[in-house]
Amino acid sequence: MQRSEDCVMPSSKSRNSPFDTQNERGGDRLLQIEAVYDRVPVGLCYLNRDGIFVTVNDQLSRMLDVSSDHAVGRSVEDVVPDHAALLRASLIAALKEKPIPDHTMQRGAETLMISAAPVTNDLGEVAGISVAYTNITTMTKISERLAEIEQRTTYALESAGQWIWDMNIATNRVWRSPQYRTLLGLDPASPAAENVAWDIVHPDDKARTIQAFEDVVSGRKPHFEAVYRVPRGNGGEAWILSRGKIVEYGHDGSPLRLLATSVDISSQKQIEEELSSNVRLRMELEQKLLEANRKLKKLSESDHLTSLPNRRKFSRLLKREYERASDHGQPLALLMIDIDYFKAYNDVYGHLAGDRCLVQVGRVLSKVIGKGTGVVARFGGEEFAALLPGASIDEAADIATTLLEAVAGLHLDQEDVPAGRTSVSIGISALAQLPAATQDGADALVNLADRALYEAKRAGRGRVRVWGSFSTD
């Protein structure tokens, strides 16, 4: 599969900046998409907001008879002018956040179904659409063939080309007409003979077939009907449909003869099996695509380094919890947490050590916050944020103190800093501190916690400050 190299831009920010995190995560997402594209038996491509092909898998190249090298980086009008308008309409619908309907198109002798879905970036903006081309020609033909075979089978049951068999119920012997041998590839010159009933039925189908016969003999059902396998002359097996009824009764009303016709339905059975296989394959494919979408969604909401929720996910959680707390008059607190002297830590110990420091701090923060109903996220760079639903200011301050102690307990030695080890500073804000008429209250909580964090830094670092209460520890 080919993809445009312009879709991943190098970052000019520091290694620990959120911009690097987004680019690395974006690369991971693209690799995940490519892995799915390379496995699925459908044509797939990705169009950016401008209608330019960014990725095209090999299956789509074969379907449209267009090489990936020719398609990637070019507009839909240049590559697929015959249905460019359809793709443009799907892209416009995605950009307007409207549903994108499926379409079918005829391409030569083939029928293609075109399905599209929007693809969003880390900011939740529509970056383009993912388009799937599924060849439904075979499915259409199979459906048509099934209808045709059903009609032919009905005609065959009433016409020549079938065989007739007559069963003497009392002796359990059956006579079969010569067509039986011809249709199954046996020697047609052999004389007709009486045989033991059900002797040709496959052992796995015999019990079911005999049960259908007994249902007719007992009067539970008016007609005999059974589907079973019989051996062919070439060593294979044929699927047989037999239908019949009792045609003679004794003086006491007991059944004497069953007259029936049989027809070879092997082709119909084969098509049914092929159709079932295609249905199973489609369900498996849909399940794989669903799992891939779940993984991509998880990747888009997680920080690649610490595996914590990223800023995008945290902002969505904050908005939800803010609205819930506001509507129900419940407390809500927010903590902004920053690793002290982190740039100096990177300079002295290197970026790899800095990454390990971020992971360890993130893990211990998550362990403390995870004991309650709160959530901690990597907000960006060396900064974390913690959301505490139902927590008052005093409870949030107690949790913040526990966080200070937990980070200190990591014993991450750090030269040239007053404490001699890595510490964090924490700023706290709470819903109760906001005026009733505050606009964008969720953002206001972040701003107040940020200002409290700044005060904690200014006061010497390694401490907690609550917005509006900048006295002493």
Coordinates of C-alpha atoms in Angstrom, one line a residue:
M1 CA 0.0 0.0 0.0
Q2 CA 1.2 3.5 -0.9
R3 CA 0.6 6.6 1.2
S4 CA 1.6 10.2 0.9
E5 CA 4.6 11.2 2.9
D6 CA 3.1 14.7 3.4
C7 CA 0.7 13.5 6.0
V8 CA 3.3 13.2 8.8
M9 CA 5.2 16.4 9.4
P10 CA 8.3 16.6 11.6
S11 CA 8.0 18.5 14.8
S12 CA 10.2 21.4 15.8
K13 CA 9.2 21.2 19.5
S14 CA 11.2 19.6 22.3
R15 CA 11.1 15.9 22.7
N16 CA 8.8 16.0 25.7
S17 CA 6.4 18.6 24.2
P18 CA 2.8 17.6 23.5
F19 CA 3.4 18.4 19.9
D20 CA 5.9 15.5 19.6
T21 CA 3.5 13.3 21.4
Q22 CA 0.7 14.1 18.9
N23 CA 3.0 13.4 15.9
E24 CA 4.3 10.1 17.3
R25 CA 0.8 9.1 18.2
G26 CA -0.4 10.2 14.7
G27 CA 2.3 8.0 13.2
D28 CA 1.1 5.1 15.3
R29 CA -2.5 5.6 14.2
L30 CA -1.4 5.7 10.5
L31 CA 0.5 2.4 11.0
Q32 CA -2.6 0.9 12.6
I33 CA -4.7 2.0 9.6
E34 CA -2.2 0.7 7.2
A35 CA -2.0 -2.7 8.9
V36 CA -5.8 -3.0 8.6
Y37 CA -5.7 -1.8 5.0
D38 CA -3.2 -4.5 4.1
R39 CA -5.3 -7.3 5.5
V40 CA -8.9 -6.7 4.5
P41 CA -10.2 -8.1 1.2
V42 CA -11.7 -4.9 0.1
G43 CA -10.4 -1.8 -1.7
L44 CA -9.6 1.0 0.8
C45 CA -8.2 4.5 0.5
Y46 CA -8.0 7.7 2.5
L47 CA -8.8 11.1 1.1
N48 CA -7.8 14.3 2.9
R49 CA -10.0 17.4 3.3
D50 CA -9.0 18.6 -0.2
G51 CA -10.0 15.4 -1.9
I52 CA -6.4 14.2 -2.4
F53 CA -5.6 10.5 -2.2
V54 CA -3.3 9.9 0.8
T55 CA -3.4 6.1 1.0
V56 CA -4.5 3.5 -1.5
N57 CA -4.3 -0.3 -0.8
D58 CA -3.4 -2.9 -3.4
Q59 CA -6.9 -4.3 -3.6
L60 CA -8.3 -0.9 -4.6
S61 CA -5.5 -0.4 -7.2
R62 CA -6.6 -3.7 -8.8
M63 CA -10.3 -2.8 -8.6
L64 CA -9.9 0.6 -10.2
D65 CA -7.0 -0.4 -12.5
V66 CA -5.0 2.5 -11.1
S67 CA -1.5 2.2 -9.6
S68 CA -0.9 3.5 -6.1
D69 CA 2.0 5.6 -7.3
H70 CA -0.3 7.2 -9.8
A71 CA -3.2 7.8 -7.3
V72 CA -1.4 9.0 -4.1
G73 CA -1.0 12.8 -4.0
R74 CA -3.5 13.4 -6.8
S75 CA -7.1 14.6 -6.7
V76 CA -10.2 12.4 -7.1
E77 CA -10.9 14.2 -10.4
D78 CA -7.5 13.1 -11.8
V79 CA -7.7 9.5 -10.6
V80 CA -11.4 8.5 -10.8
P81 CA -13.2 11.1 -12.9
D82 CA -16.1 8.7 -13.5
H83 CA -17.2 8.9 -9.8
A84 CA -15.2 11.8 -8.4
A85 CA -18.5 13.7 -7.8
L86 CA -19.7 10.9 -5.6
L87 CA -16.5 11.0 -3.5
R88 CA -16.7 14.8 -3.3
A89 CA -20.2 14.6 -2.0
S90 CA -19.2 12.1 0.7
L91 CA -16.3 14.4 1.7
I92 CA -18.6 17.4 2.0
A93 CA -21.1 15.4 4.1
A94 CA -18.2 14.4 6.4
L95 CA -17.0 18.0 6.8
K96 CA -20.5 19.1 7.6
E97 CA -20.8 16.2 10.1
K98 CA -23.7 14.7 8.2
P99 CA -24.3 11.0 7.6
I100 CA -22.6 9.5 4.6
P101 CA -24.8 7.1 2.7
D102 CA -23.5 4.0 0.9
H103 CA -23.5 4.0 -2.9
T104 CA -23.3 1.3 -5.6
M105 CA -21.7 1.8 -9.0
Q106 CA -21.2 -0.3 -12.0
R107 CA -17.7 -0.7 -13.3
G108 CA -17.7 -2.8 -16.4
A109 CA -19.2 -6.2 -15.5
E110 CA -18.6 -5.6 -11.8
T111 CA -20.9 -4.0 -9.1
L112 CA -19.1 -2.1 -6.4
M113 CA -20.5 -0.8 -3.1
I114 CA -18.8 2.4 -1.9
S115 CA -18.8 3.2 1.8
A116 CA -17.2 6.2 3.5
A117 CA -16.6 7.3 7.1
P118 CA -15.0 10.5 8.5
V119 CA -11.5 10.4 10.0
T120 CA -10.8 12.9 12.8
N121 CA -7.5 14.3 14.0
D122 CA -6.4 14.6 17.7
L123 CA -8.5 17.9 18.0
G124 CA -11.6 16.1 16.9
E125 CA -11.6 17.9 13.5
V126 CA -12.5 16.0 10.3
A127 CA -9.2 15.4 8.5
G128 CA -10.7 13.5 5.6
I129 CA -12.6 10.3 4.9
S130 CA -11.8 6.6 4.7
V131 CA -13.4 5.0 1.7
A132 CA -14.1 1.3 1.2
Y133 CA -14.9 -0.3 -2.1
T134 CA -16.5 -3.8 -1.8
N135 CA -17.0 -5.9 -4.9
I136 CA -20.6 -7.3 -4.5
T137 CA -20.8 -8.8 -8.0
T138 CA -20.4 -12.3 -6.7
M139 CA -23.0 -11.8 -3.9
T140 CA -25.4 -10.4 -6.5
K141 CA -24.8 -13.3 -8.9
I142 CA -25.2 -15.8 -6.1
S143 CA -28.5 -14.3 -5.1
E144 CA -29.7 -14.4 -8.7
R145 CA -28.5 -18.0 -9.1
L146 CA -30.2 -19.1 -5.9
A147 CA -33.5 -17.8 -7.2
E148 CA -32.9 -19.4 -10.6
I149 CA -32.0 -22.8 -9.1
E150 CA -35.1 -22.7 -6.9
Q151 CA -37.2 -22.2 -10.0
R152 CA -35.4 -25.0 -11.8
T153 CA -35.6 -27.3 -8.9
T154 CA -39.4 -26.8 -8.7
Y155 CA -39.7 -27.6 -12.5
A156 CA -37.4 -30.6 -12.2
L157 CA -39.6 -32.1 -9.5
E158 CA -42.5 -32.0 -12.0
S159 CA -40.6 -33.0 -15.1
A160 CA -38.2 -35.6 -16.5
G161 CA -34.6 -35.6 -15.3
Q162 CA -35.5 -36.9 -11.9
W163 CA -35.8 -40.4 -10.6
I164 CA -38.8 -42.1 -9.2
W165 CA -38.7 -44.5 -6.3
D166 CA -41.4 -46.7 -5.0
M167 CA -41.1 -48.1 -1.5
N168 CA -42.9 -51.2 -0.2
I169 CA -43.4 -50.2 3.4
A170 CA -44.2 -53.8 4.6
T171 CA -41.0 -55.3 3.2
N172 CA -38.9 -52.2 3.6
R173 CA -37.7 -52.6 0.0
V174 CA -37.5 -49.8 -2.6
W175 CA -37.4 -49.7 -6.4
R176 CA -35.6 -46.9 -8.2
S177 CA -36.1 -45.9 -11.8
P178 CA -33.2 -46.0 -14.3
Q179 CA -32.7 -42.2 -14.1
Y180 CA -31.3 -42.8 -10.6
R181 CA -28.2 -44.5 -12.0
T182 CA -27.7 -42.0 -14.8
L183 CA -27.9 -38.9 -12.7
L184 CA -25.5 -40.3 -10.1
G185 CA -23.0 -41.5 -12.6
L186 CA -23.6 -45.2 -12.1
D187 CA -23.8 -47.8 -14.9
P188 CA -27.1 -47.0 -16.7
A189 CA -27.1 -50.5 -18.3
S190 CA -27.6 -52.2 -15.0
P191 CA -31.2 -53.5 -14.6
A192 CA -33.5 -51.9 -12.2
A193 CA -33.6 -53.7 -8.9
E194 CA -35.2 -53.6 -5.5
N195 CA -32.9 -52.6 -2.6
V196 CA -33.2 -52.1 1.1
A197 CA -34.8 -48.7 1.9
W198 CA -32.3 -46.1 3.1
D199 CA -29.3 -48.2 2.2
I200 CA -27.8 -45.4 0.1
V201 CA -28.3 -42.6 2.6
H202 CA -25.2 -41.2 4.3
P203 CA -24.9 -42.5 7.9
D204 CA -24.9 -39.0 9.3
D205 CA -28.2 -38.3 7.6
K206 CA -30.0 -41.6 8.0
A207 CA -31.7 -41.0 11.4
R208 CA -33.1 -37.6 10.2
T209 CA -34.4 -39.2 7.0
I210 CA -36.0 -42.2 8.7
Q211 CA -37.7 -39.8 11.2
A212 CA -39.2 -37.9 8.2
F213 CA -40.5 -41.2 6.8
E214 CA -42.0 -42.3 10.2
D215 CA -43.8 -38.9 10.5
V216 CA -45.6 -39.7 7.2
V217 CA -46.4 -43.3 8.0
S218 CA -47.8 -42.3 11.4
G219 CA -49.9 -39.6 9.9
R220 CA -48.2 -36.8 11.8
K221 CA -47.3 -35.2 8.4
P222 CA -49.1 -35.5 5.1
H223 CA -46.0 -35.6 2.9
F224 CA -42.5 -37.0 3.0
E225 CA -39.7 -34.6 2.5
A226 CA -36.0 -35.1 3.3
V227 CA -32.6 -33.8 2.3
Y228 CA -29.7 -36.2 2.5
R229 CA -26.4 -37.3 0.9
V230 CA -25.9 -40.4 -1.3
P231 CA -22.7 -41.8 -3.0
R232 CA -21.9 -41.0 -6.6
G233 CA -20.4 -43.4 -9.0
N234 CA -17.1 -41.4 -9.1
G235 CA -16.6 -41.7 -5.3
G236 CA -18.1 -38.3 -4.4
E237 CA -21.4 -37.5 -2.7
A238 CA -24.5 -35.8 -4.0
W239 CA -27.1 -33.9 -2.0
I240 CA -30.6 -35.2 -2.7
L241 CA -34.0 -33.7 -2.1
S242 CA -36.8 -36.3 -1.9
R243 CA -40.5 -35.6 -1.8
G244 CA -43.4 -38.1 -1.8
K245 CA -46.6 -39.3 -0.2
I246 CA -48.4 -42.5 0.7
V247 CA -50.2 -43.7 -2.4
E248 CA -51.6 -47.1 -1.2
Y249 CA -53.3 -48.2 2.0
G250 CA -54.4 -51.6 3.2
H251 CA -57.9 -52.6 4.1
D252 CA -57.2 -51.7 7.7
G253 CA -55.9 -48.3 6.7
S254 CA -52.3 -49.1 7.2
P255 CA -49.9 -47.5 4.7
L256 CA -48.5 -49.9 2.0
R257 CA -46.6 -47.8 -0.5
L258 CA -44.7 -44.6 -0.6
L259 CA -44.1 -43.0 -4.0
A260 CA -41.5 -40.3 -4.2
T261 CA -39.3 -38.4 -6.6
S262 CA -35.7 -37.3 -6.0
V263 CA -33.5 -34.6 -7.5
D264 CA -29.8 -33.7 -7.2
I265 CA -29.5 -30.3 -5.4
S266 CA -25.7 -30.5 -4.9
S267 CA -25.2 -27.2 -6.9
Q268 CA -27.7 -25.4 -4.8
K269 CA -26.1 -26.8 -1.6
Q270 CA -22.7 -25.6 -2.8
I271 CA -24.0 -22.1 -3.5
E272 CA -25.7 -22.0 -0.1
E273 CA -22.4 -23.0 1.5
E274 CA -20.5 -20.4 -0.5
L275 CA -23.1 -17.8 0.5
S276 CA -22.8 -18.8 4.1
S277 CA -19.0 -18.6 3.9
N278 CA -19.3 -15.1 2.4
V279 CA -21.6 -14.0 5.1
R280 CA -19.2 -15.4 7.8
L281 CA -16.3 -13.7 6.1
R282 CA -18.2 -10.4 6.0
M283 CA -19.1 -10.7 9.7
E284 CA -15.5 -11.5 10.6
L285 CA -14.3 -8.5 8.5
E286 CA -16.8 -6.2 10.2
Q287 CA -15.7 -7.5 13.6
K288 CA -12.0 -6.9 12.6
L289 CA -12.8 -3.4 11.4
L290 CA -14.8 -2.7 14.6
E291 CA -11.9 -3.8 16.7
A292 CA -9.5 -1.7 14.6
N293 CA -11.7 1.3 15.1
R294 CA -11.8 0.7 18.8
K295 CA -8.0 0.5 19.0
L296 CA -7.7 3.6 16.9
K297 CA -10.1 5.5 19.1
K298 CA -8.2 4.4 22.2
L299 CA -4.9 5.5 20.6
S300 CA -6.4 8.8 19.7
E301 CA -7.3 9.4 23.4
S302 CA -4.2 8.1 25.1
D303 CA -0.7 9.5 25.7
H304 CA 1.7 7.3 23.9
L305 CA 4.4 7.6 26.6
T306 CA 2.5 7.3 29.9
S307 CA -0.6 5.5 28.5
L308 CA -2.7 8.0 30.5
P309 CA -5.6 9.9 28.9
N310 CA -4.3 12.7 26.8
R311 CA -5.4 16.3 26.9
R312 CA -8.1 15.8 24.3
K313 CA -9.7 13.0 26.4
F314 CA -9.2 15.0 29.6
S315 CA -10.9 18.1 28.2
R316 CA -13.9 16.0 27.2
L317 CA -14.1 14.4 30.7
L318 CA -13.8 17.8 32.3
K319 CA -16.6 19.2 30.3
R320 CA -18.9 16.3 31.1
E321 CA -18.1 16.3 34.8
Y322 CA -18.4 20.1 35.0
E323 CA -21.9 20.0 33.5
R324 CA -23.0 17.1 35.7
A325 CA -21.7 18.8 38.9
S326 CA -23.3 22.1 37.9
D327 CA -26.7 20.6 37.1
H328 CA -26.8 18.6 40.4
G329 CA -25.1 21.0 42.7
Q330 CA -22.2 18.6 43.4
P331 CA -18.6 19.5 44.3
L332 CA -15.9 19.3 41.7
A333 CA -12.1 20.0 42.1
L334 CA -9.3 20.2 39.6
L335 CA -5.6 19.8 40.1
M336 CA -2.8 21.0 37.8
I337 CA 0.4 19.2 38.5
D338 CA 3.8 20.1 37.2
I339 CA 7.2 18.3 37.6
D340 CA 9.7 20.8 39.1
Y341 CA 12.9 21.6 37.3
F342 CA 12.1 19.1 34.5
K343 CA 14.0 20.9 31.9
A344 CA 17.1 20.8 34.1
Y345 CA 16.4 17.0 34.6
N346 CA 16.4 16.5 30.9
D347 CA 19.6 18.5 30.4
V348 CA 21.5 16.6 33.1
Y349 CA 20.2 13.0 32.6
G350 CA 19.0 13.1 29.0
H351 CA 15.7 12.8 27.3
L352 CA 15.4 9.0 27.8
A353 CA 15.7 9.5 31.5
G354 CA 13.2 12.3 31.2
D355 CA 10.8 10.0 29.5
R356 CA 11.2 7.4 32.3
C357 CA 10.7 10.1 34.9
L358 CA 7.4 11.1 33.2
V359 CA 6.2 7.5 33.2
Q360 CA 7.1 6.9 36.8
V361 CA 5.4 10.2 38.0
G362 CA 2.4 9.5 35.8
R363 CA 2.1 5.9 37.3
V364 CA 2.2 7.1 40.9
L365 CA -0.3 9.9 40.3
S366 CA -2.6 7.5 38.6
K367 CA -2.2 5.0 41.6
V368 CA -3.2 7.7 44.1
I369 CA -6.0 9.3 42.1
G370 CA -7.3 5.9 40.9
K371 CA -8.3 4.9 44.5
G372 CA -11.3 7.2 44.2
T373 CA -13.5 8.3 41.3
G374 CA -11.0 10.7 39.9
V375 CA -8.9 10.6 36.7
V376 CA -5.4 11.8 35.9
A377 CA -4.2 12.7 32.5
R378 CA -1.0 14.0 30.8
F379 CA -1.9 17.6 30.0
G380 CA 1.3 18.3 28.0
G381 CA 5.0 18.1 28.4
E382 CA 5.8 17.7 32.1
E383 CA 2.4 18.8 33.2
F384 CA -0.4 16.5 34.4
A385 CA -4.0 17.3 35.4
A386 CA -6.3 15.5 37.8
L387 CA -10.1 15.7 37.9
L388 CA -11.8 14.9 41.3
P389 CA -15.6 14.6 41.0
G390 CA -17.4 15.0 44.3
A391 CA -14.3 16.3 46.1
S392 CA -14.4 19.5 48.2
I393 CA -11.5 21.9 48.4
D394 CA -10.3 20.4 51.6
E395 CA -10.5 16.9 50.2
A396 CA -8.7 17.9 47.1
A397 CA -5.9 19.5 49.2
D398 CA -5.5 16.3 51.2
I399 CA -5.2 14.3 48.0
A400 CA -2.7 16.8 46.6
T401 CA -0.6 16.4 49.8
T402 CA -0.7 12.7 49.3
L403 CA 0.5 13.2 45.7
L404 CA 3.5 15.3 46.9
E405 CA 4.5 12.5 49.3
A406 CA 4.0 9.8 46.7
V407 CA 6.2 11.5 44.1
A408 CA 8.9 12.2 46.8
G409 CA 8.7 8.5 47.6
L410 CA 10.0 7.6 44.1
H411 CA 13.4 8.8 45.3
L412 CA 14.3 10.2 41.8
D413 CA 17.6 11.9 42.6
Q414 CA 18.1 15.2 40.9
E415 CA 21.3 17.2 41.1
D416 CA 21.4 21.0 41.4
V417 CA 17.9 21.4 42.8
P418 CA 17.2 22.5 46.4
A419 CA 15.5 19.2 47.5
G420 CA 18.0 17.0 45.8
R421 CA 15.2 14.9 44.3
T422 CA 12.4 15.2 41.8
S423 CA 9.2 16.9 43.2
V424 CA 6.0 18.3 41.8
S425 CA 4.0 21.5 42.4
I426 CA 0.2 21.5 42.5
G427 CA -2.4 24.1 41.9
I428 CA -6.0 23.5 43.0
S429 CA -9.3 25.1 41.8
A430 CA -12.9 24.1 42.6
L431 CA -16.3 24.6 41.1
A432 CA -17.5 26.3 44.3
Q433 CA -14.9 29.1 43.6
L434 CA -16.5 30.1 40.3
P435 CA -19.1 32.9 40.1
A436 CA -22.5 31.7 39.2
A437 CA -22.5 33.6 35.8
T438 CA -19.1 32.3 34.7
Q439 CA -18.9 31.6 31.0
D440 CA -16.9 28.5 29.8
G441 CA -16.7 27.3 33.4
A442 CA -14.6 24.2 32.5
D443 CA -11.9 26.4 31.0
A444 CA -12.2 28.7 34.0
L445 CA -11.4 25.9 36.3
V446 CA -8.3 25.1 34.3
N447 CA -7.2 28.7 34.3
L448 CA -7.6 29.1 38.1
A449 CA -5.8 25.9 38.8
D450 CA -3.0 27.0 36.5
R451 CA -2.7 30.3 38.4
A452 CA -2.6 28.4 41.7
L453 CA 0.1 26.2 40.2
Y454 CA 2.1 29.3 39.3
E455 CA 1.8 30.5 42.8
A456 CA 3.1 27.2 44.1
K457 CA 6.1 27.5 41.8
R458 CA 6.7 31.1 42.8
A459 CA 6.6 30.1 46.5
G460 CA 9.4 27.6 46.1
R461 CA 8.1 24.5 44.3
G462 CA 7.3 21.2 45.8
R463 CA 4.1 22.4 47.5
V464 CA 0.3 22.8 47.0
R465 CA -1.6 26.1 46.5
V466 CA -5.4 26.5 46.4
W467 CA -6.7 29.3 44.3
G468 CA -7.7 32.2 46.5
S469 CA -5.8 30.9 49.5
F470 CA -2.1 31.8 49.0
S471 CA -1.0 32.0 52.6
T472 CA 1.4 29.2 53.8
D473 CA 1.7 25.5 53.7

